[in-house]
Coordinates of C-alpha atoms in Angstrom, one line a residue:
X1 CA -2.7 29.8 -5.8
X2 CA -4.7 28.7 -8.8
X3 CA -3.4 27.2 -12.1
X4 CA -5.1 26.9 -15.5
X5 CA -5.2 23.2 -16.6
X6 CA -2.9 23.9 -19.6
X7 CA 0.0 25.1 -17.3
X8 CA 0.3 21.6 -15.9
X9 CA 0.1 19.7 -19.2
X10 CA 3.2 18.7 -21.2
X11 CA 3.6 20.8 -24.3
X12 CA 3.8 17.7 -26.5
X13 CA 0.3 16.7 -25.4
X14 CA -1.2 20.2 -25.8
X15 CA -0.2 20.7 -29.4
X16 CA -0.4 18.2 -32.2
X17 CA 3.0 16.7 -33.2
X18 CA 3.7 16.7 -36.9
X19 CA 3.4 13.3 -38.5
X20 CA 7.0 13.6 -39.7
X21 CA 8.3 13.9 -36.2
X22 CA 6.1 11.1 -34.8
X23 CA 7.4 8.8 -37.6
X24 CA 10.9 9.2 -36.3
X25 CA 10.2 6.9 -33.4
X26 CA 9.2 4.0 -35.6
X27 CA 12.7 3.1 -36.7
X28 CA 15.0 6.1 -35.9
X29 CA 18.2 6.2 -37.9
X30 CA 17.3 3.2 -39.9
X31 CA 15.4 5.3 -42.5
X32 CA 17.3 5.4 -45.7
X33 CA 18.2 8.8 -47.2
X34 CA 15.6 8.3 -49.9
X35 CA 12.9 7.6 -47.3
X36 CA 13.9 10.6 -45.3
X37 CA 13.6 12.9 -48.3
X38 CA 10.3 11.5 -49.4
X39 CA 8.8 11.6 -45.9
X40 CA 10.0 15.2 -45.2
X41 CA 12.2 14.1 -42.3
X42 CA 15.6 14.7 -44.0
X43 CA 17.8 16.8 -41.7
X44 CA 15.8 15.7 -38.6
X45 CA 18.2 12.8 -38.2
X46 CA 22.0 12.6 -38.3
X47 CA 23.3 11.8 -41.8
X48 CA 24.4 8.2 -40.8
X49 CA 22.0 5.4 -41.8
X50 CA 22.0 2.5 -39.4
X51 CA 20.7 -1.0 -40.0
X52 CA 18.3 -2.7 -37.5
X53 CA 21.2 -5.0 -36.6
X54 CA 23.3 -2.1 -35.6
X55 CA 20.4 -0.7 -33.5
X56 CA 20.1 -4.0 -31.7
X57 CA 23.8 -3.8 -30.8
X58 CA 23.3 -0.3 -29.5
X59 CA 20.4 -1.5 -27.3
X60 CA 22.8 -4.1 -25.9
X61 CA 25.4 -1.5 -25.1
X62 CA 22.8 0.8 -23.6
X63 CA 21.2 -1.7 -21.3
X64 CA 24.5 -3.1 -20.1
X65 CA 25.3 0.3 -18.7
X66 CA 22.6 -0.1 -16.0
X67 CA 23.5 -2.2 -13.0
X68 CA 20.1 -2.0 -11.3
X69 CA 17.6 -4.5 -12.8
X70 CA 14.7 -2.0 -12.3
X71 CA 16.6 0.5 -14.4
X72 CA 17.0 -2.1 -17.1
X73 CA 13.3 -2.7 -16.9
X74 CA 12.6 1.0 -17.3
X75 CA 14.9 1.2 -20.3
X76 CA 13.2 -1.7 -22.0
X77 CA 9.7 -0.3 -21.4
X78 CA 11.0 3.0 -22.9
X79 CA 12.3 1.1 -25.9
X80 CA 8.9 -0.6 -26.3
X81 CA 7.2 2.8 -26.2
X82 CA 9.3 4.3 -29.0
X83 CA 10.2 1.4 -31.3
X84 CA 8.1 -1.7 -31.1
X85 CA 9.9 -3.7 -33.8
X86 CA 13.3 -3.0 -32.3
X87 CA 12.1 -4.0 -28.8
X88 CA 10.7 -7.3 -29.9
X89 CA 13.8 -8.1 -32.0
X90 CA 16.2 -7.2 -29.2
X91 CA 14.3 -9.3 -26.6
X92 CA 13.8 -12.2 -29.0
X93 CA 17.5 -12.3 -29.9
X94 CA 18.6 -12.0 -26.2
X95 CA 16.0 -14.1 -24.5
X96 CA 18.2 -15.6 -21.8
X97 CA 19.4 -12.2 -20.7
X98 CA 16.2 -10.2 -21.1
X99 CA 13.5 -12.5 -19.8
X100 CA 14.6 -12.1 -16.2
X101 CA 14.1 -8.3 -16.8
X102 CA 10.8 -8.3 -18.8
X103 CA 9.4 -11.2 -16.7
X104 CA 10.4 -12.8 -13.4
X105 CA 12.1 -11.9 -11.2
X106 CA 12.4 -8.2 -12.1
X107 CA 8.8 -7.7 -13.1
X108 CA 7.9 -8.4 -9.5
X109 CA 10.0 -5.5 -8.3
X110 CA 8.6 -3.4 -11.1
X111 CA 5.0 -4.2 -9.8
X112 CA 6.0 -3.2 -6.3
X113 CA 7.4 0.1 -7.7
X114 CA 4.8 0.5 -10.5
X115 CA 3.7 4.0 -9.3
X116 CA 7.3 5.0 -9.8
X117 CA 8.0 3.3 -13.2
X118 CA 4.6 4.1 -14.8
X119 CA 5.1 6.3 -17.9
X120 CA 2.2 5.9 -20.4
X121 CA -0.9 3.8 -20.9
X122 CA 0.0 0.2 -21.9
X123 CA -3.4 -1.3 -21.1
X124 CA -6.8 -0.7 -19.6
X125 CA -7.7 -0.2 -15.9
X126 CA -11.3 -1.2 -15.2
X127 CA -12.4 -0.4 -11.6
X128 CA -15.4 -1.5 -9.5
X129 CA -16.7 2.1 -10.0
X130 CA -17.0 1.3 -13.7
X131 CA -19.6 -1.4 -13.2
X132 CA -22.3 -1.0 -15.9
X133 CA -19.8 0.7 -18.3
X134 CA -17.2 -1.9 -18.9
X135 CA -18.0 -2.2 -22.6
X136 CA -17.6 1.6 -23.0
X137 CA -14.1 1.4 -21.5
X138 CA -13.2 -1.4 -23.9
X139 CA -14.3 0.8 -26.7
X140 CA -11.8 3.4 -25.5
X141 CA -8.9 1.1 -26.5
X142 CA -7.9 2.3 -30.0
X143 CA -7.3 -1.2 -31.4
X144 CA -10.3 -3.2 -32.6
X145 CA -8.5 -6.4 -33.7
X146 CA -7.8 -7.6 -30.2
X147 CA -7.4 -11.4 -30.0
X148 CA -5.6 -11.9 -26.7
X149 CA -6.2 -10.4 -23.3
X150 CA -4.2 -11.0 -20.1
X151 CA -6.2 -9.8 -17.1
X152 CA -5.4 -9.6 -13.4
X153 CA -7.1 -8.2 -10.3
X154 CA -3.7 -7.9 -8.6
X155 CA -4.5 -10.0 -5.5
X156 CA -1.7 -12.5 -5.8
X157 CA 1.2 -11.1 -7.8
X158 CA 3.9 -13.8 -8.0
X159 CA 4.8 -14.6 -4.4
X160 CA 4.5 -10.9 -3.4
X161 CA 0.8 -10.9 -2.5
X162 CA -1.9 -8.2 -3.0
X163 CA -0.4 -5.4 -5.1
X164 CA -3.7 -4.0 -6.4
X165 CA -3.5 -1.9 -9.5
X166 CA 0.3 -2.1 -9.4
X167 CA -0.1 -5.7 -10.7
X168 CA -0.5 -4.2 -14.2
X169 CA 3.2 -5.0 -14.7
X170 CA 2.3 -8.7 -15.0
X171 CA -0.2 -8.5 -18.0
X172 CA 2.1 -6.0 -19.7
X173 CA 5.1 -8.4 -19.2
X174 CA 3.1 -11.5 -20.2
X175 CA 1.9 -10.0 -23.4
X176 CA 5.3 -8.7 -24.3
X177 CA 6.4 -12.4 -24.2
X178 CA 3.4 -13.3 -26.3
X179 CA 5.0 -11.3 -29.1
X180 CA 8.7 -11.8 -28.4
X181 CA 8.5 -15.5 -27.9
X182 CA 5.5 -16.6 -30.1
X183 CA 5.1 -13.8 -32.6
X184 CA 1.6 -12.8 -31.7
X185 CA 1.1 -9.4 -33.2
X186 CA 1.4 -6.7 -30.5
X187 CA -1.7 -4.7 -31.7
X188 CA -3.8 -7.9 -31.1
X189 CA -2.7 -8.0 -27.4
X190 CA -4.4 -6.1 -24.6
X191 CA -3.3 -6.0 -20.9
X192 CA -6.1 -5.3 -18.4
X193 CA -6.2 -4.7 -14.7
X194 CA -9.4 -5.0 -12.8
X195 CA -9.1 -2.7 -9.8
X196 CA -11.5 -3.6 -6.9
X197 CA -9.2 -2.2 -4.3
X198 CA -6.3 -3.7 -2.3
X199 CA -5.9 -5.1 1.2
X200 CA -2.2 -4.2 1.2
X201 CA -2.0 -1.4 3.7
X202 CA 1.5 -0.5 2.5
X203 CA 0.0 0.2 -1.0
X204 CA -2.9 2.2 0.5
X205 CA -0.5 4.3 2.4
X206 CA 2.0 4.8 -0.5
X207 CA 1.6 8.3 -2.0
X208 CA 2.7 6.8 -5.4
X209 CA 0.0 4.1 -5.4
X210 CA -1.9 4.4 -8.7
X211 CA -5.1 2.4 -7.8
X212 CA -8.3 2.8 -5.8
X213 CA -7.5 3.6 -2.2
X214 CA -10.0 1.2 -0.6
X215 CA -10.2 -2.3 0.8
X216 CA -10.8 -5.0 -1.7
X217 CA -14.4 -5.6 -2.8
X218 CA -15.7 -9.2 -2.7
X219 CA -18.9 -11.0 -3.1
X220 CA -21.7 -10.4 -5.6
X221 CA -20.4 -7.0 -6.7
X222 CA -17.1 -8.5 -7.6
X223 CA -18.7 -11.4 -9.5
X224 CA -21.0 -9.1 -11.4
X225 CA -18.1 -7.0 -12.5
X226 CA -16.1 -10.1 -13.8
X227 CA -19.2 -11.4 -15.6
X228 CA -19.8 -8.0 -17.2
X229 CA -16.2 -7.9 -18.2
X230 CA -16.3 -11.4 -19.9
X231 CA -19.6 -10.4 -21.8
X232 CA -18.1 -7.1 -22.9
X233 CA -15.0 -8.8 -24.3
X234 CA -17.1 -11.1 -26.4
X235 CA -19.3 -8.2 -27.5
X236 CA -16.3 -6.1 -28.5
X237 CA -13.8 -8.6 -29.8
X238 CA -15.7 -11.9 -30.5
X239 CA -16.2 -15.3 -28.9
X240 CA -12.7 -16.6 -29.7
X241 CA -10.8 -13.7 -28.1
X242 CA -8.5 -15.4 -25.6
X243 CA -8.8 -14.2 -22.0
X244 CA -5.8 -15.4 -19.9
X245 CA -6.5 -15.0 -16.1
X246 CA -3.3 -14.1 -14.2
X247 CA -2.5 -13.7 -10.5
X248 CA -6.0 -13.8 -9.1
X249 CA -6.3 -15.0 -5.4
X250 CA -6.6 -18.8 -5.0
X251 CA -10.4 -18.8 -4.2
X252 CA -11.3 -16.6 -7.2
X253 CA -8.9 -18.3 -9.5
X254 CA -10.3 -21.7 -9.2
X255 CA -13.9 -20.5 -9.1
X256 CA -13.6 -18.3 -12.2
X257 CA -11.8 -21.1 -14.1
X258 CA -14.6 -23.5 -13.3
X259 CA -17.2 -20.9 -14.2
X260 CA -15.9 -19.8 -17.5
X261 CA -14.0 -22.7 -19.2
X262 CA -16.0 -24.4 -21.8
X263 CA -18.1 -21.2 -22.3
X264 CA -15.4 -18.7 -23.1
X265 CA -11.9 -18.9 -24.7
X266 CA -10.0 -18.8 -21.5
X267 CA -7.3 -20.4 -19.3
X268 CA -5.6 -19.6 -16.1
X269 CA -1.8 -19.5 -16.4
X270 CA -1.1 -19.9 -12.7
X271 CA -3.2 -23.0 -12.5
X272 CA -2.9 -24.6 -16.0
X273 CA 0.2 -22.9 -17.4
X274 CA 2.3 -23.7 -14.3
X275 CA 0.9 -27.2 -14.4
X276 CA 1.9 -27.8 -18.0
X277 CA 5.5 -26.5 -17.6
X278 CA 6.0 -28.5 -14.4
X279 CA 4.6 -31.7 -15.8
X280 CA 6.8 -31.2 -18.9
X281 CA 9.8 -31.1 -16.5
X282 CA 8.6 -34.3 -14.7
X283 CA 8.1 -36.1 -18.1
X284 CA 11.6 -35.1 -19.1
X285 CA 13.0 -36.3 -15.8
X286 CA 11.6 -39.8 -16.5
X287 CA 14.3 -40.2 -19.2
X288 CA 16.9 -39.8 -16.4
X289 CA 15.3 -41.9 -13.7
X290 CA 14.0 -44.6 -16.2
X291 CA 10.6 -44.6 -14.5
X292 CA 7.0 -43.9 -15.5
X293 CA 5.3 -41.0 -13.8
X294 CA 3.0 -43.4 -12.1
X295 CA 6.1 -45.0 -10.4
X296 CA 6.8 -41.8 -8.4
X297 CA 5.5 -40.6 -5.1
X298 CA 5.1 -36.8 -5.2
X299 CA 5.0 -34.4 -2.3
X300 CA 3.9 -30.8 -2.7
X301 CA 4.9 -28.0 -0.4
X302 CA 1.8 -25.8 -0.9
X303 CA -1.8 -26.5 -1.9
X304 CA -2.6 -23.3 -3.7
X305 CA -3.6 -22.8 -7.3
X306 CA -0.2 -23.7 -8.8
X307 CA 0.3 -26.9 -6.7
X308 CA -3.3 -28.1 -7.3
X309 CA -3.0 -27.3 -11.0
X310 CA 0.2 -29.4 -11.3
X311 CA -1.3 -32.2 -9.2
X312 CA -4.4 -32.4 -11.3
X313 CA -2.4 -32.5 -14.5
X314 CA -0.1 -35.2 -13.0
X315 CA -3.2 -37.3 -12.4
X316 CA -4.2 -36.8 -16.0
X317 CA -0.7 -37.8 -17.2
X318 CA -0.7 -40.9 -14.9
X319 CA -4.1 -42.0 -16.3
X320 CA -2.7 -41.7 -19.8
X321 CA -0.1 -44.3 -18.7
X322 CA -2.9 -46.6 -17.7
X323 CA -3.1 -45.9 -13.9
X324 CA -6.5 -45.5 -12.4
X325 CA -7.5 -42.1 -11.0
X326 CA -7.7 -43.5 -7.5
X327 CA -4.2 -44.8 -7.6
X328 CA -2.9 -41.7 -9.3
X329 CA -4.3 -39.5 -6.5
X330 CA -3.0 -41.9 -3.9
X331 CA 0.6 -41.1 -5.1
X332 CA 0.3 -37.4 -4.5
X333 CA 0.6 -35.8 -1.0
X334 CA 0.0 -32.2 -0.4
X335 CA 1.2 -30.0 2.5
X336 CA -0.3 -26.7 3.2
X337 CA 0.1 -24.2 6.1
X338 CA -1.7 -26.6 8.5
X339 CA 0.3 -29.7 7.5
X340 CA -0.4 -32.7 5.4
X341 CA -3.9 -32.7 3.9
X342 CA -5.8 -35.5 5.5
X343 CA -9.4 -36.3 5.9
X344 CA -11.2 -34.8 8.9
X345 CA -8.2 -32.7 9.8
X346 CA -8.9 -31.0 13.2
X347 CA -7.4 -27.7 11.9
X348 CA -9.7 -27.8 8.9
X349 CA -8.7 -25.6 6.0
X350 CA -9.9 -28.0 3.3
X351 CA -11.8 -27.0 0.2
X352 CA -13.2 -29.2 -2.6
X353 CA -10.0 -29.1 -4.6
X354 CA -7.8 -30.1 -1.6
X355 CA -10.2 -32.8 -0.5
X356 CA -9.5 -34.7 -3.7
X357 CA -6.0 -35.4 -2.4
X358 CA -6.8 -35.8 1.3
X359 CA -5.3 -38.9 2.8
X360 CA -7.0 -41.3 5.3
X361 CA -4.3 -41.1 8.0
X362 CA -3.3 -39.2 11.1
X363 CA -2.3 -35.6 10.7
X364 CA 1.3 -34.7 10.1
X365 CA 2.3 -31.1 10.9
X366 CA 5.6 -30.4 9.1
X367 CA 7.0 -30.9 5.6
X368 CA 10.1 -32.6 7.1
X369 CA 7.9 -35.2 8.9
X370 CA 6.0 -35.8 5.7
X371 CA 9.2 -36.4 3.7
X372 CA 10.4 -38.8 6.5
X373 CA 7.2 -40.8 6.5
X374 CA 6.2 -40.8 2.8
X375 CA 9.7 -41.0 1.3
X376 CA 8.8 -39.2 -1.9
X377 CA 10.8 -39.5 -5.1
X378 CA 9.6 -36.0 -6.2
X379 CA 9.4 -32.9 -4.1
X380 CA 7.7 -29.8 -5.6
X381 CA 7.5 -26.4 -4.0
X382 CA 5.0 -23.7 -5.1
X383 CA 3.9 -22.0 -2.0
X384 CA 6.3 -19.0 -2.1
X385 CA 8.0 -19.9 1.2
X386 CA 11.6 -19.1 0.8
X387 CA 14.0 -21.8 2.1
X388 CA 11.2 -24.3 2.8
X389 CA 13.4 -27.1 1.4
X390 CA 15.9 -27.2 4.3
X391 CA 19.3 -29.0 4.1
X392 CA 17.9 -31.8 6.2
X393 CA 14.9 -32.3 3.9
X394 CA 17.1 -32.3 0.9
X395 CA 19.5 -34.8 2.5
X396 CA 16.5 -37.0 3.2
X397 CA 15.5 -36.8 -0.4
X398 CA 19.0 -37.9 -1.4
X399 CA 19.1 -40.7 1.2
X400 CA 15.8 -42.2 -0.1
X401 CA 16.4 -41.8 -3.9
X402 CA 19.3 -42.4 -6.2
X403 CA 18.2 -39.5 -8.3
X404 CA 15.8 -37.3 -6.3
X405 CA 13.6 -34.8 -8.3
X406 CA 13.4 -31.4 -6.6
X407 CA 11.4 -28.6 -8.1
X408 CA 11.6 -25.2 -6.3
X409 CA 9.1 -23.4 -8.5
X410 CA 8.2 -20.3 -6.4
X411 CA 9.3 -16.9 -7.6
X412 CA 10.7 -14.3 -7.4
X413 CA 14.1 -15.8 -6.4
X414 CA 13.7 -14.7 -2.8
X415 CA 10.7 -17.0 -2.5
X416 CA 12.4 -20.1 -3.9
X417 CA 12.2 -23.1 -1.7
X418 CA 15.9 -23.7 -2.2
X419 CA 18.7 -22.7 -4.6
X420 CA 20.2 -25.0 -7.2
X421 CA 23.4 -25.1 -5.2
X422 CA 21.6 -26.2 -2.0
X423 CA 19.8 -28.9 -3.9
X424 CA 23.0 -30.3 -5.4
X425 CA 25.2 -30.0 -2.3
X426 CA 22.8 -31.7 0.0
X427 CA 22.1 -34.7 -2.4
X428 CA 25.7 -35.4 -3.3
X429 CA 25.1 -33.7 -6.6
X430 CA 22.5 -36.3 -7.6
X431 CA 19.4 -34.1 -7.5
X432 CA 17.4 -33.5 -10.7
X433 CA 16.6 -29.9 -10.1
X434 CA 14.3 -27.3 -11.7
X435 CA 13.2 -23.8 -10.5
X436 CA 10.8 -21.1 -11.3
X437 CA 13.5 -18.3 -11.2
X438 CA 16.9 -18.5 -12.8
X439 CA 19.9 -19.8 -10.9
X440 CA 23.6 -19.8 -12.0
X441 CA 25.5 -22.7 -13.3
X442 CA 26.9 -25.2 -10.8
X443 CA 30.3 -26.8 -11.1
X444 CA 30.5 -30.3 -9.7
X445 CA 33.4 -31.9 -7.8
X446 CA 34.5 -33.8 -10.9
X447 CA 34.4 -30.6 -13.0
X448 CA 31.2 -31.0 -14.8
X449 CA 28.9 -27.9 -15.3
X450 CA 25.3 -28.3 -14.4
X451 CA 22.9 -25.7 -15.9
X452 CA 19.7 -25.9 -13.8
X453 CA 16.6 -25.6 -15.9
X454 CA 14.1 -22.8 -15.2
X455 CA 10.6 -24.2 -15.3
X456 CA 9.2 -20.9 -16.6
X457 CA 5.6 -20.6 -17.7
X458 CA 7.0 -18.7 -20.7
X459 CA 7.9 -22.1 -22.3
X460 CA 4.1 -22.8 -22.4
X461 CA 1.8 -19.9 -22.5
X462 CA 3.1 -18.0 -25.6
X463 CA 3.0 -21.2 -27.8
X464 CA -0.3 -22.3 -26.3
X465 CA -1.8 -18.9 -27.0
X466 CA -0.4 -18.9 -30.6
X467 CA -2.0 -22.3 -31.2
X468 CA -5.3 -21.2 -29.7
X469 CA -5.5 -18.1 -31.9
X470 CA -4.4 -19.9 -35.1
X471 CA -7.0 -22.6 -34.7
X472 CA -9.7 -20.2 -33.5
X473 CA -10.4 -22.3 -30.3
X474 CA -13.2 -21.3 -28.1
X475 CA -13.0 -24.2 -25.6
X476 CA -9.5 -24.6 -24.2
X477 CA -9.9 -28.0 -22.5
X478 CA -7.4 -29.7 -20.2
X479 CA -6.2 -32.1 -22.9
X480 CA -4.5 -29.2 -24.6
X481 CA -2.5 -28.5 -21.5
X482 CA -1.2 -32.1 -21.3
X483 CA -0.5 -31.9 -25.0
X484 CA 1.6 -28.8 -24.5
X485 CA 3.5 -30.4 -21.6
X486 CA 4.2 -33.5 -23.7
X487 CA 5.3 -31.3 -26.7
X488 CA 7.8 -29.4 -24.5
X489 CA 9.2 -32.5 -22.9
X490 CA 9.8 -34.0 -26.3
X491 CA 11.9 -30.9 -27.3
X492 CA 14.3 -31.5 -24.4
X493 CA 17.5 -33.1 -25.9
X494 CA 19.8 -35.7 -24.3
X495 CA 22.4 -33.0 -24.2
X496 CA 20.1 -30.8 -22.1
X497 CA 19.5 -33.7 -19.7
X498 CA 23.3 -34.4 -19.5
X499 CA 23.8 -30.8 -18.5
X500 CA 21.3 -31.1 -15.7
X501 CA 18.4 -29.2 -17.4
X502 CA 14.9 -30.5 -17.9
X503 CA 14.1 -27.7 -20.3
X504 CA 15.5 -26.5 -23.6
X505 CA 17.8 -23.5 -23.5
X506 CA 15.9 -20.2 -23.3
X507 CA 17.5 -19.2 -26.6
X508 CA 15.4 -21.9 -28.3
X509 CA 12.1 -20.8 -26.7
X510 CA 10.7 -19.2 -29.9
X511 CA 11.1 -22.5 -31.8
X512 CA 9.5 -24.3 -28.8
X513 CA 6.5 -21.9 -29.1
X514 CA 6.0 -22.8 -32.8
X515 CA 6.3 -26.6 -32.1
X516 CA 3.8 -26.3 -29.2
X517 CA 1.4 -24.3 -31.3
X518 CA 1.6 -26.9 -34.1
X519 CA 0.6 -29.6 -31.7
X520 CA -2.3 -27.5 -30.4
X521 CA -3.5 -26.7 -33.9
X522 CA -3.3 -30.3 -35.1
X523 CA -5.2 -31.5 -32.1
X524 CA -7.8 -28.8 -32.5
X525 CA -8.6 -30.0 -36.0
X526 CA -8.4 -33.6 -35.1
X527 CA -11.0 -33.1 -32.3
X528 CA -13.2 -30.8 -34.3
X529 CA -12.7 -27.8 -32.0
X530 CA -11.0 -25.5 -34.5
X531 CA -13.2 -22.7 -35.9
X532 CA -10.7 -21.5 -38.6
X533 CA -11.6 -23.2 -41.8
X534 CA -10.4 -24.8 -44.0
X535 CA -7.6 -26.7 -42.2
X536 CA -4.2 -25.6 -43.4
X537 CA -2.3 -27.8 -45.8
X538 CA 0.9 -27.1 -44.0
X539 CA 0.3 -26.4 -40.3
X540 CA 3.7 -25.0 -39.4
X541 CA 3.8 -22.8 -42.5
X542 CA 0.4 -21.5 -41.7
X543 CA 1.4 -20.7 -38.1
X544 CA 4.5 -18.9 -39.2
X545 CA 2.6 -16.9 -41.7
X546 CA 0.4 -15.5 -38.8
X547 CA 3.4 -14.4 -36.7
X548 CA 4.7 -10.8 -36.2
X549 CA 7.7 -9.8 -38.3
X550 CA 10.2 -7.9 -36.1
X551 CA 12.0 -6.6 -39.1
X552 CA 11.2 -3.2 -40.4
X553 CA 8.7 -3.1 -43.3
X554 CA 8.6 -0.7 -46.1
X555 CA 8.4 2.9 -45.0
X556 CA 7.1 4.0 -48.4
X557 CA 4.5 2.5 -50.8
X558 CA 5.9 0.9 -53.9
X559 CA 6.6 3.1 -56.9
X560 CA 6.3 1.7 -60.4
X561 CA 6.0 2.9 -64.0
X562 CA 2.6 4.1 -65.4
X563 CA 2.0 4.5 -69.1
X564 CA 1.9 8.2 -70.2
X565 CA 0.6 7.8 -73.8
X566 CA -3.1 7.6 -73.0
X567 CA -5.8 8.5 -75.4
X568 CA -6.7 12.2 -75.4
X569 CA -10.3 13.3 -75.1
X570 CA -11.5 16.6 -76.5
X571 CA -13.3 18.7 -74.0
X572 CA -16.5 20.2 -75.5

């Protein structure tokens, strides 16, 4: 049986929608009666006029009706589609509750089910088949003032692995936080997925999968596509358009960062953003342990891009304390799937990044043995191995340290190395704990309530990006990452530390973004890297003036008196 194309197309897309109807989505019942009359929409809405504050309350009531986090995610994406201002105000005013929906852990589930939740275009898909025409695809995006791009190739989505084109949920979620948490204007943000296939057989067999049904392309073809993409971004949007690399596989992530930093305005959040937020937590922990960072021995479970990024920034922070690079690297031990990273390891598995931390000792196979031999004061997990910090390992940390520092940074929650409760229970409630995903409060035996801090990259990357854009940076060098970490650590109050948190409350994250951006902008001008000239007289006021206003603007142009008694001219 044959169908004409129009029989399968929604009616709304076949025929043009009157502007008056399209305008309703921009603020709904918040239009005043006068605006409704002037715009020709009077009668299309109920007679009640609602304030934006009332609409925010309705959003809260609506989302609370859903029990399934994925349904909450779908509701929020629908709200983003129909009313941008309301979405960003709602998320911004309810950060602690909404961030686990918009970002980790729910965004991971959304990516796994992206073929089911996909509704409308929220970014660009560039495939390996588009090689040679990437610039033409960028031109298809209707906005021309794009200043921030988050791009993924979907190979390593959170701790979930290769999700291919379904990884688009990550750039969409990241850029939603750019706006909600740092006020970067939404029309200046562009999510992009580079689809070169997937090696996830489950995705290839899924009838709802939205990407190319082929194995992942590697080698010269892949590199040529990425190079073409970077050149096309500069050609279309300018040299200081920020490109944030997100959730690339380890090998490509490090390689592409080395290749493009210093030449393009770019950073990798998994390597550098994770490093900055983790080091911020470590710097804050020093106020509890009364140590310098250089006094610690740090063991990493995992030697992927997150762990190596944190380790390198730790070395930089130790050097800032006056420690030599050799001594700093000597205090860091890394455990990968083959055991402790040592020189000439029989099992191999070393690359140039791991070799910098290789120890000159006999191989040690397990994390438990490493903890027993090395006796670290800091234990960091970022390998997405759920439960890797066993009770015996945690007890050993407690036996060896008065205040052991335990960071279970892997997400989503199912991949966390341990829970907050496990860390506290197995160290006699002495652990200084942080995680990548949220955990509930913990009540101690003496009745105190500990609120474990979530070392979420969202503390860093929105404010970092805001500062980069306000200063017009092209070269995002590593000193900006350490500066962002130090700025975040400085924001942590003594009250936060007393409550067991190494990070400020999520409710304060918007102010954190402004303060981090201020440090970035000031450092950019001090080092001569800022391209926006002249320097602002008031840095914070300048930054705030560039931020997106979530409140509704004027729906109508201003009306004012105009003189009627004008000279008359006779017409000949």
